[in-house]
XYZ file of C-alpha atoms in Angstrom:
773
model
C 130.755 36.338 169.090
C 133.663 37.817 166.063
C 134.014 35.600 163.097
C 137.101 35.018 161.416
C 137.829 36.346 158.248
C 140.592 33.461 157.497
C 137.975 30.860 155.339
C 135.576 32.947 153.303
C 133.675 30.563 151.144
C 131.965 32.441 147.743
C 129.565 30.761 146.045
C 127.475 31.681 142.921
C 129.572 33.723 141.344
C 130.164 33.882 137.489
C 131.717 36.771 136.402
C 132.662 38.832 139.663
C 135.983 37.033 141.044
C 135.788 35.345 144.441
C 138.557 37.708 145.570
C 136.986 40.470 144.720
C 133.814 39.731 146.785
C 135.870 38.395 149.722
C 137.713 41.766 149.562
C 134.752 43.691 151.402
C 135.092 41.216 154.107
C 138.733 41.745 155.199
C 138.987 43.494 158.406
C 141.523 46.250 159.477
C 144.666 45.134 160.529
C 144.238 44.309 164.039
C 140.719 44.043 163.966
C 138.416 41.088 163.847
C 135.315 40.630 161.614
C 132.013 41.811 163.896
C 128.420 41.090 163.045
C 128.850 45.003 162.087
C 131.477 45.068 159.859
C 129.536 41.918 157.647
C 126.535 44.062 157.651
C 128.707 46.760 156.091
C 129.916 44.459 153.588
C 126.660 43.091 152.771
C 125.462 46.766 152.117
C 128.367 47.272 150.156
C 128.009 44.617 148.002
C 124.556 45.300 147.506
C 125.661 49.147 146.282
C 127.685 47.889 143.530
C 124.527 46.997 141.518
C 126.130 43.689 140.214
C 124.047 41.162 142.603
C 120.535 40.614 142.801
C 121.020 38.695 146.140
C 123.697 38.153 148.506
C 123.263 36.046 151.546
C 125.260 34.961 154.456
C 125.666 31.814 156.682
C 127.830 29.612 158.534
C 128.905 26.349 157.446
C 131.305 23.970 159.574
C 132.910 27.118 161.144
C 132.951 28.864 157.932
C 130.980 32.363 156.454
C 129.527 31.651 153.048
C 128.765 33.969 150.679
C 126.373 32.965 148.015
C 125.346 35.967 145.676
C 123.121 35.911 142.340
C 124.940 38.120 140.139
C 122.607 40.514 138.042
C 121.892 39.484 134.678
C 123.804 41.893 132.014
C 122.021 43.962 129.502
C 122.592 42.821 126.002
C 120.540 45.819 124.521
C 118.492 48.754 126.062
C 115.308 49.328 123.165
C 111.881 51.608 122.976
C 108.468 50.290 121.190
C 105.379 52.378 120.890
C 107.013 55.389 120.847
C 106.527 58.262 117.843
C 106.491 61.736 119.571
C 109.434 61.327 121.719
C 112.934 59.473 119.677
C 114.558 56.966 120.718
C 117.983 59.261 121.077
C 116.535 61.418 123.365
C 114.943 58.265 125.853
C 118.133 56.821 125.875
C 119.675 59.881 127.059
C 117.190 59.887 129.788
C 117.731 56.311 130.947
C 120.354 54.995 133.387
C 120.298 51.303 131.897
C 123.003 50.620 129.343
C 123.716 47.948 127.133
C 126.755 45.838 128.644
C 125.551 47.076 132.195
C 124.431 44.865 135.026
C 120.740 44.925 135.158
C 119.044 46.280 138.339
C 115.396 45.903 139.188
C 115.858 49.200 141.115
C 117.235 51.480 138.224
C 115.020 49.993 136.028
C 112.112 51.169 138.190
C 113.864 54.654 137.935
C 114.512 54.761 134.499
C 110.712 53.666 133.800
C 109.709 56.800 135.929
C 112.174 58.811 133.944
C 110.418 58.502 130.692
C 107.059 58.887 132.213
C 108.503 62.433 133.220
C 109.812 62.967 129.624
C 106.413 62.397 128.343
C 104.670 64.756 131.155
C 107.064 67.420 130.330
C 105.713 67.226 126.441
C 102.286 67.486 128.162
C 101.240 63.547 127.826
C 99.703 62.278 131.096
C 98.377 59.236 130.022
C 101.449 57.744 128.928
C 102.120 54.158 130.287
C 105.456 52.817 130.299
C 105.695 48.866 130.779
C 109.788 47.359 131.081
C 109.977 44.006 129.759
C 113.171 41.515 130.359
C 113.470 39.143 127.296
C 116.186 36.151 128.066
C 119.005 35.932 125.493
C 120.929 33.173 127.544
C 124.091 33.042 129.632
C 123.044 35.178 131.541
C 122.481 37.909 129.101
C 118.675 39.949 128.150
C 117.390 42.722 126.246
C 115.537 45.486 128.301
C 112.843 46.753 126.245
C 110.282 49.921 127.415
C 106.975 49.519 126.122
C 105.193 52.831 125.684
C 101.761 53.857 125.713
C 101.902 57.512 124.797
C 98.339 58.517 125.140
C 96.834 61.602 124.105
C 98.233 65.329 124.600
C 96.878 67.087 127.706
C 97.519 70.787 127.770
C 96.675 73.695 129.654
C 92.632 74.480 128.651
C 92.194 77.595 130.874
C 94.801 79.817 132.952
C 92.621 81.641 135.775
C 93.482 83.831 138.591
C 91.753 84.436 141.937
C 92.075 87.815 144.185
C 94.167 90.151 141.191
C 92.712 93.672 141.783
C 94.978 96.260 140.108
C 95.911 94.009 136.946
C 93.262 91.884 134.574
C 93.651 88.392 134.057
C 94.485 89.427 130.430
C 97.510 91.578 131.348
C 98.900 88.541 133.841
C 98.656 85.861 131.376
C 100.710 87.945 128.880
C 103.422 87.971 132.051
C 103.690 84.232 132.463
C 105.096 81.485 129.890
C 102.304 78.514 129.918
C 99.619 79.350 127.483
C 96.590 78.204 126.673
C 95.428 75.509 124.171
C 94.238 76.939 121.094
C 93.766 76.966 117.292
C 97.044 78.015 117.491
C 98.813 75.080 119.698
C 100.121 73.476 116.669
C 102.891 76.308 116.210
C 103.358 76.247 119.807
C 104.573 73.901 122.881
C 104.005 75.979 125.482
C 100.545 75.214 126.327
C 101.844 71.956 127.545
C 101.277 71.092 131.265
C 105.062 71.210 132.549
C 105.477 72.137 136.677
C 109.001 73.503 135.929
C 107.471 76.388 133.430
C 104.907 76.599 136.337
C 107.353 77.283 138.930
C 109.082 79.907 136.929
C 105.525 81.576 136.050
C 105.081 81.813 139.595
C 108.836 83.799 139.778
C 107.899 86.040 136.976
C 104.575 86.926 138.458
C 106.278 87.801 141.985
C 108.810 89.877 139.765
C 106.143 91.581 137.947
C 104.286 92.804 141.169
C 107.472 93.854 142.724
C 108.461 95.887 139.817
C 105.096 98.171 140.081
C 105.240 98.479 143.936
C 103.474 95.496 145.026
C 106.043 94.499 148.098
C 103.445 92.349 149.710
C 102.357 90.193 147.061
C 102.565 86.425 147.499
C 100.970 83.325 145.672
C 99.043 81.531 147.945
C 98.226 78.527 145.717
C 98.580 77.430 142.056
C 96.592 74.380 141.861
C 96.018 72.153 138.404
C 92.758 70.094 137.631
C 92.466 67.774 135.088
C 89.177 68.304 133.077
C 88.695 65.129 131.092
C 86.010 66.752 128.886
C 87.992 69.721 127.490
C 91.146 67.227 127.491
C 93.644 69.582 129.755
C 94.450 71.077 133.048
C 93.096 73.894 134.430
C 95.525 76.411 136.387
C 94.104 78.512 138.939
C 96.767 80.657 140.801
C 95.666 82.169 144.145
C 97.190 85.589 144.956
C 97.174 88.183 147.048
C 98.141 91.343 145.618
C 98.674 93.875 148.853
C 98.717 97.790 148.375
C 100.899 99.370 146.180
C 103.603 101.238 147.636
C 105.906 104.378 146.717
C 109.280 105.175 147.886
C 109.474 107.201 150.876
C 112.996 108.427 151.876
C 116.380 107.209 150.255
C 119.425 107.058 152.164
C 123.075 106.284 152.023
C 125.347 105.125 155.265
C 128.347 103.732 155.019
C 130.833 101.688 157.374
C 133.937 102.543 155.029
C 135.179 106.248 155.952
C 136.744 106.592 152.451
C 133.797 105.763 150.398
C 131.996 108.796 149.216
C 128.188 109.141 150.137
C 127.926 111.732 147.507
C 128.909 109.562 144.753
C 126.720 106.685 145.763
C 123.416 108.461 146.137
C 124.406 109.428 142.250
C 124.858 105.436 141.293
C 121.238 105.005 142.536
C 118.351 104.525 140.546
C 115.541 104.864 143.164
C 114.268 108.274 144.286
C 111.465 109.522 146.712
C 107.860 109.367 145.358
C 108.547 106.847 142.751
C 106.286 103.608 142.741
C 108.662 101.065 144.323
C 110.304 99.027 142.041
C 112.449 96.172 143.191
C 114.182 95.589 139.675
C 115.330 99.676 140.410
C 116.638 98.515 143.579
C 118.666 95.733 142.188
C 120.130 97.944 139.867
C 120.935 100.695 142.484
C 122.807 97.962 144.474
C 124.600 96.623 141.230
C 125.658 100.569 140.395
C 126.472 101.098 144.087
C 128.794 98.419 143.917
C 130.942 99.283 141.081
C 131.515 102.403 142.666
C 132.599 101.245 145.814
C 134.769 98.910 143.840
C 136.360 101.537 142.221
C 136.999 103.535 145.526
C 139.407 100.400 146.308
C 136.976 98.508 148.179
C 136.716 95.089 146.129
C 135.436 93.251 148.888
C 132.295 95.907 150.144
C 129.099 94.824 150.112
C 125.723 97.073 149.450
C 122.845 95.614 151.461
C 119.267 97.618 151.179
C 117.176 98.020 153.830
C 113.524 98.848 153.380
C 111.196 100.273 156.035
C 107.511 99.839 155.287
C 105.182 101.941 156.420
C 101.623 100.453 155.613
C 99.318 103.218 156.493
C 101.345 105.703 154.308
C 101.662 103.027 151.745
C 105.679 103.942 151.342
C 108.842 102.091 151.630
C 112.109 104.297 152.832
C 115.234 102.701 151.690
C 118.400 102.815 153.578
C 121.785 101.068 151.368
C 124.341 100.256 153.652
C 127.622 99.578 152.892
C 129.827 97.156 154.490
C 133.002 95.559 154.327
C 132.402 91.986 153.087
C 134.435 89.022 154.085
C 137.640 88.684 151.786
C 136.796 85.931 149.558
C 138.898 85.558 146.373
C 137.694 83.522 142.934
C 140.124 80.591 142.592
C 138.497 79.482 139.811
C 135.432 79.981 137.314
C 134.316 76.411 135.854
C 132.365 75.965 132.666
C 129.994 73.063 132.209
C 127.620 72.186 130.004
C 128.663 73.923 126.687
C 129.340 72.041 123.573
C 128.859 74.797 121.061
C 129.408 77.897 122.757
C 133.198 78.644 123.257
C 134.617 79.399 127.036
C 135.913 82.512 126.440
C 132.208 83.560 125.001
C 130.768 82.504 128.627
C 133.775 84.286 130.641
C 133.995 87.407 128.843
C 130.476 88.670 130.560
C 132.261 88.356 133.531
C 133.567 91.518 135.311
C 136.123 90.078 137.212
C 138.234 87.192 136.622
C 140.106 84.342 138.284
C 141.932 85.715 141.445
C 139.864 88.622 141.531
C 137.878 89.389 144.802
C 134.355 87.547 145.074
C 130.898 89.843 145.120
C 127.271 87.836 144.819
C 125.991 90.761 142.782
C 128.567 90.700 140.480
C 128.382 87.096 139.845
C 124.351 87.956 139.437
C 125.172 90.521 137.290
C 126.617 88.043 134.894
C 124.257 85.509 135.165
C 121.808 87.840 133.967
C 123.652 88.651 130.841
C 124.404 85.239 129.969
C 120.230 84.561 130.202
C 119.983 87.822 128.095
C 122.307 86.471 125.257
C 119.522 83.756 124.483
C 122.359 81.172 123.575
C 121.258 78.955 126.596
C 118.049 77.001 127.460
C 119.557 77.007 131.144
C 122.189 79.155 132.868
C 123.288 78.512 136.669
C 126.190 79.841 138.759
C 126.969 78.038 141.812
C 129.736 77.973 144.413
C 132.136 75.185 145.888
C 134.936 75.681 148.444
C 138.089 76.760 147.029
C 141.710 75.007 148.018
C 141.255 77.519 151.304
C 138.768 78.899 153.115
C 139.268 82.438 151.346
C 138.771 80.634 148.105
C 135.974 79.898 146.066
C 135.197 77.944 142.935
C 132.483 79.334 140.562
C 130.751 76.523 138.431
C 129.068 77.726 135.543
C 126.325 75.283 134.203
C 124.677 76.327 130.679
C 122.792 74.412 128.101
C 123.042 75.004 124.541
C 120.288 75.555 122.283
C 119.754 76.194 118.965
C 120.419 79.809 117.820
C 120.280 79.641 113.973
C 117.575 80.408 111.865
C 116.231 80.156 108.737
C 113.099 82.105 107.913
C 111.022 82.604 104.629
C 108.898 85.718 104.669
C 106.053 87.517 102.899
C 103.751 90.402 102.791
C 102.393 93.353 101.506
C 102.457 96.915 101.780
C 100.650 99.517 100.120
C 103.761 100.969 98.252
C 106.231 98.063 97.756
C 103.113 95.533 96.586
C 103.627 91.876 97.385
C 106.644 91.102 98.285
C 108.846 88.027 99.860
C 111.983 87.174 101.610
C 114.264 84.541 102.385
C 117.049 84.817 105.091
C 119.489 83.297 107.083
C 120.647 83.877 110.493
C 123.062 82.887 113.253
C 123.551 84.726 116.394
C 126.155 82.247 117.975
C 128.287 81.867 114.814
C 130.542 78.898 115.453
C 130.310 79.239 118.974
C 131.914 82.282 118.797
C 129.060 85.054 119.337
C 129.057 86.640 116.573
C 126.013 87.617 114.603
C 125.647 86.915 110.614
C 122.440 87.451 108.724
C 122.066 86.734 105.045
C 119.082 87.494 103.071
C 117.324 88.147 99.623
C 114.136 90.146 98.596
C 112.292 89.735 95.647
C 108.694 91.603 95.313
C 105.972 93.034 92.819
C 108.204 96.451 92.796
C 111.259 95.739 94.767
C 114.458 93.152 94.780
C 117.335 93.414 96.622
C 120.009 91.511 99.117
C 122.014 91.881 102.003
C 124.360 90.480 104.485
C 125.182 91.859 108.041
C 128.009 90.814 110.370
C 128.548 91.666 114.065
C 131.016 91.435 116.711
C 129.860 92.041 119.669
C 132.807 91.908 121.867
C 135.162 94.298 119.740
C 139.019 94.045 120.603
C 137.980 91.943 123.480
C 135.709 95.164 124.858
C 131.952 95.385 125.553
C 131.620 97.131 121.969
C 129.485 95.853 118.828
C 131.186 95.972 115.651
C 130.351 95.082 112.187
C 129.657 96.017 108.721
C 126.320 95.850 106.149
C 126.334 95.398 102.921
C 123.024 95.991 100.551
C 122.007 96.257 97.090
C 118.276 97.408 96.107
C 116.188 98.232 93.314
C 112.877 99.808 93.298
C 110.299 100.153 89.899
C 108.164 103.257 89.484
C 104.708 103.162 91.133
C 102.009 105.390 91.462
C 103.925 106.881 94.844
C 107.528 107.346 92.995
C 107.596 108.245 89.282
C 111.194 106.388 88.983
C 113.004 103.495 89.267
C 116.221 103.587 91.682
C 119.347 101.139 91.934
C 121.438 101.445 94.447
C 124.214 99.742 96.647
C 126.078 100.053 99.299
C 127.706 99.380 102.713
C 128.226 100.532 106.275
C 130.888 99.976 108.677
C 129.192 100.698 112.372
C 130.169 100.328 116.115
C 127.977 100.714 119.152
C 129.811 101.801 122.694
C 127.532 101.104 125.720
C 128.452 104.658 127.369
C 125.855 103.119 130.597
C 123.114 100.168 130.788
C 120.846 102.745 129.502
C 122.632 105.002 127.075
C 124.543 103.809 123.741
C 126.495 105.717 121.354
C 126.823 104.478 117.739
C 129.199 105.691 115.313
C 128.773 104.798 111.656
C 130.535 105.231 108.152
C 128.218 104.528 104.933
C 129.090 104.236 101.360
C 126.728 104.234 99.029
C 125.829 104.793 95.200
C 122.380 105.039 93.610
C 120.984 105.734 90.341
C 117.777 107.376 89.481
C 116.137 106.541 86.088
C 113.209 108.142 84.066
C 111.992 106.426 81.129
C 111.809 109.451 78.697
C 109.501 109.580 75.438
C 107.873 112.191 73.804
C 104.818 110.955 75.516
C 105.974 111.644 79.084
C 108.077 115.275 78.215
C 105.867 117.514 79.185
C 104.194 115.533 82.133
C 107.381 114.578 84.196
C 109.336 116.370 86.742
C 112.000 118.777 85.660
C 113.714 118.179 89.309
C 113.464 114.223 88.466
C 115.332 114.905 84.764
C 118.065 116.503 86.327
C 119.422 113.605 87.763
C 117.872 111.317 85.520
C 120.673 108.345 84.654
C 123.122 109.995 86.871
C 124.968 107.649 89.706
C 124.838 109.503 92.784
C 127.899 108.538 95.067
C 127.411 109.583 99.016
C 130.122 109.286 101.653
C 128.737 109.818 104.837
C 129.916 109.763 108.680
C 127.229 109.484 111.304
C 126.383 109.001 114.769
C 123.109 107.584 117.113
C 122.945 108.846 120.677
C 120.240 106.564 122.236
C 118.576 106.342 125.543
C 116.467 103.647 126.149
C 114.179 103.383 129.682
C 111.932 101.027 127.946
C 110.575 97.817 130.218
C 110.324 95.626 126.968
C 112.117 96.207 123.388
C 109.459 93.913 121.554
C 106.168 94.750 123.408
C 106.359 98.034 125.628
C 104.000 99.641 127.951
C 106.019 101.334 130.273
C 109.129 103.894 129.778
C 110.644 106.264 127.107
C 112.854 106.553 124.208
C 115.060 108.864 122.578
C 116.977 108.722 119.668
C 119.234 111.622 117.998
C 120.947 111.104 114.639
C 123.132 112.947 112.507
C 125.149 112.129 109.285
C 127.666 114.275 107.697
C 128.130 113.537 103.802
C 130.932 114.742 101.959
C 134.154 112.922 102.288
C 134.543 112.126 98.916
C 131.264 111.268 96.809
C 128.819 113.725 95.173
C 126.677 114.895 97.858
C 127.264 117.271 100.808
C 124.632 117.636 103.645
C 124.256 117.598 107.224
C 121.134 115.683 108.354
C 120.008 115.735 111.606
C 116.612 113.690 113.078
C 115.111 113.368 117.069
C 112.896 110.717 117.630
C 111.374 110.051 121.321
C 108.245 107.552 122.382
C 106.899 107.643 125.888
C 104.780 104.931 126.938
C 102.850 104.891 129.844
C 99.822 102.443 131.081
C 96.203 104.411 131.987
C 93.582 102.218 132.760
C 93.471 98.697 133.158
C 95.514 97.283 129.995
C 95.254 100.632 128.150
C 98.631 101.965 127.061
C 99.225 105.319 125.731
C 102.106 106.106 123.335
C 103.211 109.855 122.708
C 105.635 110.325 119.632
C 107.823 113.225 118.698
C 109.850 113.563 116.073
C 111.687 116.454 114.140
C 114.427 116.251 110.943
C 116.424 119.168 109.377
C 119.000 118.394 106.592
C 121.314 121.458 104.707
C 123.617 121.556 102.435
C 127.522 123.040 103.172
C 130.599 123.695 101.076
C 128.608 125.929 98.704
C 126.460 122.893 97.434
C 122.727 122.657 96.605
C 121.200 119.448 98.285
C 120.091 116.776 95.113
C 116.429 115.744 95.317
C 117.521 112.843 96.863
C 119.172 113.839 99.744
C 115.692 115.648 100.887
C 112.935 114.013 103.193
C 110.068 112.119 101.858
C 107.595 111.467 104.119
C 103.992 110.119 104.095
C 102.210 107.366 106.357
C 105.341 107.434 108.695
C 105.109 110.894 109.683
C 100.800 111.252 109.779
C 98.798 108.544 108.897
C 95.898 108.909 106.357
C 98.672 110.153 103.507
C 100.407 108.072 101.119
C 103.772 107.353 100.836
C 105.663 110.374 99.674
C 102.368 112.413 99.692
C 103.010 115.102 102.172
C 105.378 118.095 101.415
C 106.519 119.884 98.035
C 105.252 119.036 94.866
C 105.733 119.871 91.377
C 102.758 121.145 90.209
C 104.041 121.198 86.541
C 104.680 117.746 86.105
C 100.587 117.417 86.963
C 99.745 119.925 84.431
C 97.618 117.256 82.274
C 95.874 115.349 84.793
C 98.892 112.984 85.586
C 100.357 112.589 89.149
C 102.447 115.341 90.359
C 106.080 114.213 91.391
C 107.156 114.582 95.051
C 110.150 116.492 95.367
C 110.915 116.173 99.239
C 111.521 118.818 102.079
C 114.528 119.842 104.044
C 112.476 120.083 107.562
C 109.816 118.311 109.251
C 108.026 117.473 112.264
C 105.397 115.338 113.781
C 103.501 114.196 116.617
C 101.381 111.253 117.389
C 99.154 110.076 120.204
C 98.068 106.563 120.157
C 96.055 104.365 122.811
C 96.591 100.540 122.287
C 94.743 97.889 124.093
C 93.851 94.265 123.865
C 90.857 92.748 122.527
C 90.295 90.828 125.713
C 87.643 88.552 124.336
C 89.795 87.113 122.203
C 92.553 84.525 123.721
C 95.691 86.032 124.627
C 97.745 83.903 121.945
C 96.219 85.478 119.346
C 98.489 88.724 120.001
C 95.649 91.205 118.783
C 95.716 94.538 119.782
C 93.557 97.504 118.815
C 94.717 101.311 118.407
C 92.923 104.561 118.373
C 95.397 107.659 117.222
C 95.489 110.899 116.109
C 98.764 112.022 114.228
C 100.097 115.956 113.162
C 103.229 116.690 111.415
C 104.204 118.684 108.089
C 107.061 118.533 105.845
C 107.964 121.623 103.768
C 111.327 123.907 102.364
C 112.467 122.158 99.134
C 116.165 122.585 98.163
C 117.726 121.496 94.894
C 118.952 122.232 91.649
C 116.177 125.068 89.680
C 118.014 124.964 86.496
C 115.853 123.335 83.629
C 117.804 120.037 82.511
C 118.858 120.693 78.679
C 116.585 118.171 76.720
C 115.646 118.197 72.909
C 112.044 119.081 72.359
C 111.355 119.998 76.796
C 108.583 122.509 76.681
C 109.667 125.208 78.985
C 106.780 127.141 78.647
C 104.041 124.506 79.637
C 102.320 125.966 82.689
C 101.775 129.673 84.045
C 102.635 129.284 87.525
C 100.482 132.327 88.572
C 97.333 130.336 87.608
C 97.984 127.702 89.889
C 96.722 127.898 93.556
C 99.383 127.582 96.301
C 102.560 127.515 93.768
C 105.468 129.283 94.182
C 108.278 129.977 91.142
C 111.897 128.887 92.033
C 114.340 129.291 89.221
C 112.781 129.958 86.179
C 109.609 131.744 85.926
C 107.421 128.471 84.746
C 109.083 126.095 87.505
C 106.113 125.398 89.849
C 106.723 124.490 93.229
C 104.235 124.118 96.052
C 105.715 124.387 99.285
C 103.676 124.942 102.538
C 104.416 124.292 106.431
C 100.755 123.867 107.261
C 100.089 121.337 109.373
C 98.702 117.981 108.597
C 96.627 116.158 110.494
C 94.396 112.755 110.863
C 92.667 110.232 113.042
C 92.143 106.847 112.880
C 92.217 103.439 114.231
C 94.477 100.264 113.925
C 94.750 96.466 114.352
C 98.183 95.525 115.621
C 98.447 91.494 115.385
C 101.686 89.747 116.528
C 100.832 86.993 114.357
C 102.726 83.479 114.418
C 103.442 84.779 110.910
C 105.236 88.243 111.611
C 103.839 91.531 112.904
C 100.571 92.436 110.727
C 99.350 95.844 110.844
C 95.950 97.344 109.565
C 95.554 101.420 109.683
C 92.512 103.326 108.766
C 92.956 107.078 108.913
C 91.105 110.256 108.343
C 92.926 113.252 106.952
C 91.473 116.252 109.227
C 93.645 119.383 107.539
C 96.245 119.039 104.541
C 96.921 120.802 101.523
C 95.320 119.995 98.254
C 97.988 118.779 96.660
C 98.958 116.079 98.929
C 98.067 112.651 98.326
C 96.051 110.704 100.910
C 95.417 106.910 101.493
C 92.924 105.832 103.942
C 93.422 102.265 104.530
C 97.193 100.720 104.993
C 98.526 97.463 105.704
C 101.839 96.136 106.052
C 103.284 93.078 107.321
C 105.055 89.875 107.024
C 105.390 85.939 107.432
C 108.069 83.856 108.858
C 107.471 79.929 108.692
C-alpha cells in the first residue's frame, strides 16, 4: 500500500536540515510515495556520505526517518611515515578536514596509502586508521603507518627466448635488478605499472625485429624472502622471424596517386619485418593523401603471413574515412608547461579533420619531449555526431638539472664542470644551459639557448657563447685563449634528414713565452702568429641523415654527416673547410655489435690568402687510436733539433676508417653498463699549408738545422725550414672498456700502433670521462 509523504518525521539530525532530508522522499507530481521510491530515497541518503545509518519506520500513521550523522573530520594526520612525505600522502587520500567521516572512504584511503608504498617497493607496509574523538561530533583521523623494509627486484628471468639473450632483453625493459648501485636509482622497485609498460616494450622490440608471432605467455612475481626481493619471470614465445614479401598499395579513391604513396612507404620487399616502419609508412602515406585534399582518408595496412616462407606481404589500402572534425582540443594536467607548447605538437588545429594516425603522431611527439611523466590522448563526444573532443592529459615532471662533473683526459688533465640546464624554460619548451669549466690545463665557460619552434615553425634556432683558455702541455707547445659565439638554426627536411645552418664569430690568440733558452727550439710556424689575435668569421651548414635505432646507445642503423664552413666574411682568416663522417651499426652474433666508421676532411684557402696554422686540422686518437693528441701529421723537425718535442703543424687533408666490435660483459649485472670492444683504426693527415717565412725575431738562429741531414723532411720556404709531411697510412689495433657509469660515460682505450712515421707521437693508453651527481 502506498504511503503519503504529507507527514514525515525526521529524527537524529544535528547538522543536516530536516527539510533537506524530507526532500529525498518527495514524490513526483501526481504520484504517491511507493516502497520503491522509499528504497531509492534511502540509497540516495547513504550516497551523500553524511550518514552512517538511516532507518525508516511507521509510527501512528506517520513515516519516521531516523538518521545517525557521520562525524566531521577535524584533521587528517599521518604517523610513522619517514620514506613518504605527508604532502604526498595527503594528495592520495580522499578523507579531508571538515568533511564527513565515512568508513568506506577511510578503508579506501587505507588501500591507497598501501598502494603508494607498494609503488615504492615496500610490501611489508601496514596501515591502521585511528579515530580520536574530539567532542561535538568532531574527530581526528590518524593513519598509523609501519613502513617495513623495501623490497626490490632480486632477479629478472626470461624463459623461451632463443633469438636474443637474457642480457639483451634486460636492456629493453625499464625494470632493473637490485645491486650495489640501487642507492642511485629506483627502477629496481617492484612496480606493477612499470612491469605492464615493460611488457609493451618487449612486444614492440620483437615486432621491430620481425617476430610478428611474439607473445608473452605469463609474467610472475615470486617473493624471495631470503633475497629480500621479487623474482620476475617472463615466459615468452618468440616464434619465427619474418621478412617482407610483396608490398602493394590499393586505393578506393580515384584521384590518389599510387606512385606518390609508394614513395612515402618505408618498407620494401626482402627487409626484415619492422612494425615501427609499417606505422611510419602509414603515417607518411596519410600525410601524402592529405596533401591531395582527402583529409578524412585512412590508410589501413594488411599483412598476409606465409608461415612456410616466413614472409609477410603488406597491402596498404586507402579508404575514405568518416567525416569527423576536431571540435576542441582540451589540455588537462599541465601545471607548468604552457598550453601552446603542447598544442604545437599537433599537425592539425581545432576545426580540422580528425585522423587517428595524426593523433598518435602528436602523442608520440609529446612523449619524446621529456617534459611529462605521462601523456594520454583520449576522445570525447562533441556537440554533434560528426564532432569529437580530444582530451590531452599530461603530468609535468622536473626538467631542470644541476650537475657537477669531473674527469680526466690525457690531453687536458683533470677537469671539473659545474652546469645548470633547463629544457623546458619557464614552461615555454626552450632549452637553456650555463656551464663553467676549471681544469689542470683548461678553463672556460659557455652559455646556450635553443628555441625549438622558431617563428612558430618546427625549426630549432639558438645561439652559443663561449670563452676558453688552454695552457701549453706536452701535446701543445703554446697557450691559447679563445672567445666567440655561434648563431644556429636546424631545419628538419624529413624525420631523418636535417639541415643545420650556422654563423660563427670568434677570436683566438696563441701565445708562446719567448726566452733565450727556447729561441732555437720553438717552431717558426708558431712564432709567426705569436701574440696575434686572429678573428674568424664563418658561415656553415651540416647535412645529417640519421637512421640509428637509438641515439645514445645504437646497435643498428647508420648516421651520415656532411659539414662545410666558409670563413672570410670579414675577420682574418679565409678558408673552406669540409668534413664528412659516417657511422654504421649492425648486430652480428648475439649481443655483439659491429661499428664501421669512415671520415674525411679538407681545408683550403681562397681569395689568394694563405692558410694559417690555426686553420689546419690537428688529429690524434680521434682519427687513429694509439697516437697522442696532435700526434699524427706534419711536424716541424727543426723545433726538435735539440731533443725537444717537435711541434705539430697540422694538415689540410685527412682520412680515417675504423672497425669496432662492441659486446657486453654478460657476467656482470646489466646495470653496471659495462661493455668491451676490440677495434682496428687506419688513417692519415697530411699536406701542411701555412706561411713559410721566418719571423723577424732578434737573436733567431736561421741556420740551426741542415734539412738534408734529417730523414723524412721536406724544405718549405727557406732552405733550413724543415717540415716532415707524409700521407703514409697510420694504423693501430686495440681493446676498449666502455662504462656508462652513474657518474657519466667513461672510456678506456689501449692501442698498439702498427704503422707510423718516425716523427709521429704514440700514446698507447687513453682514458677520458666525467661524472655527474
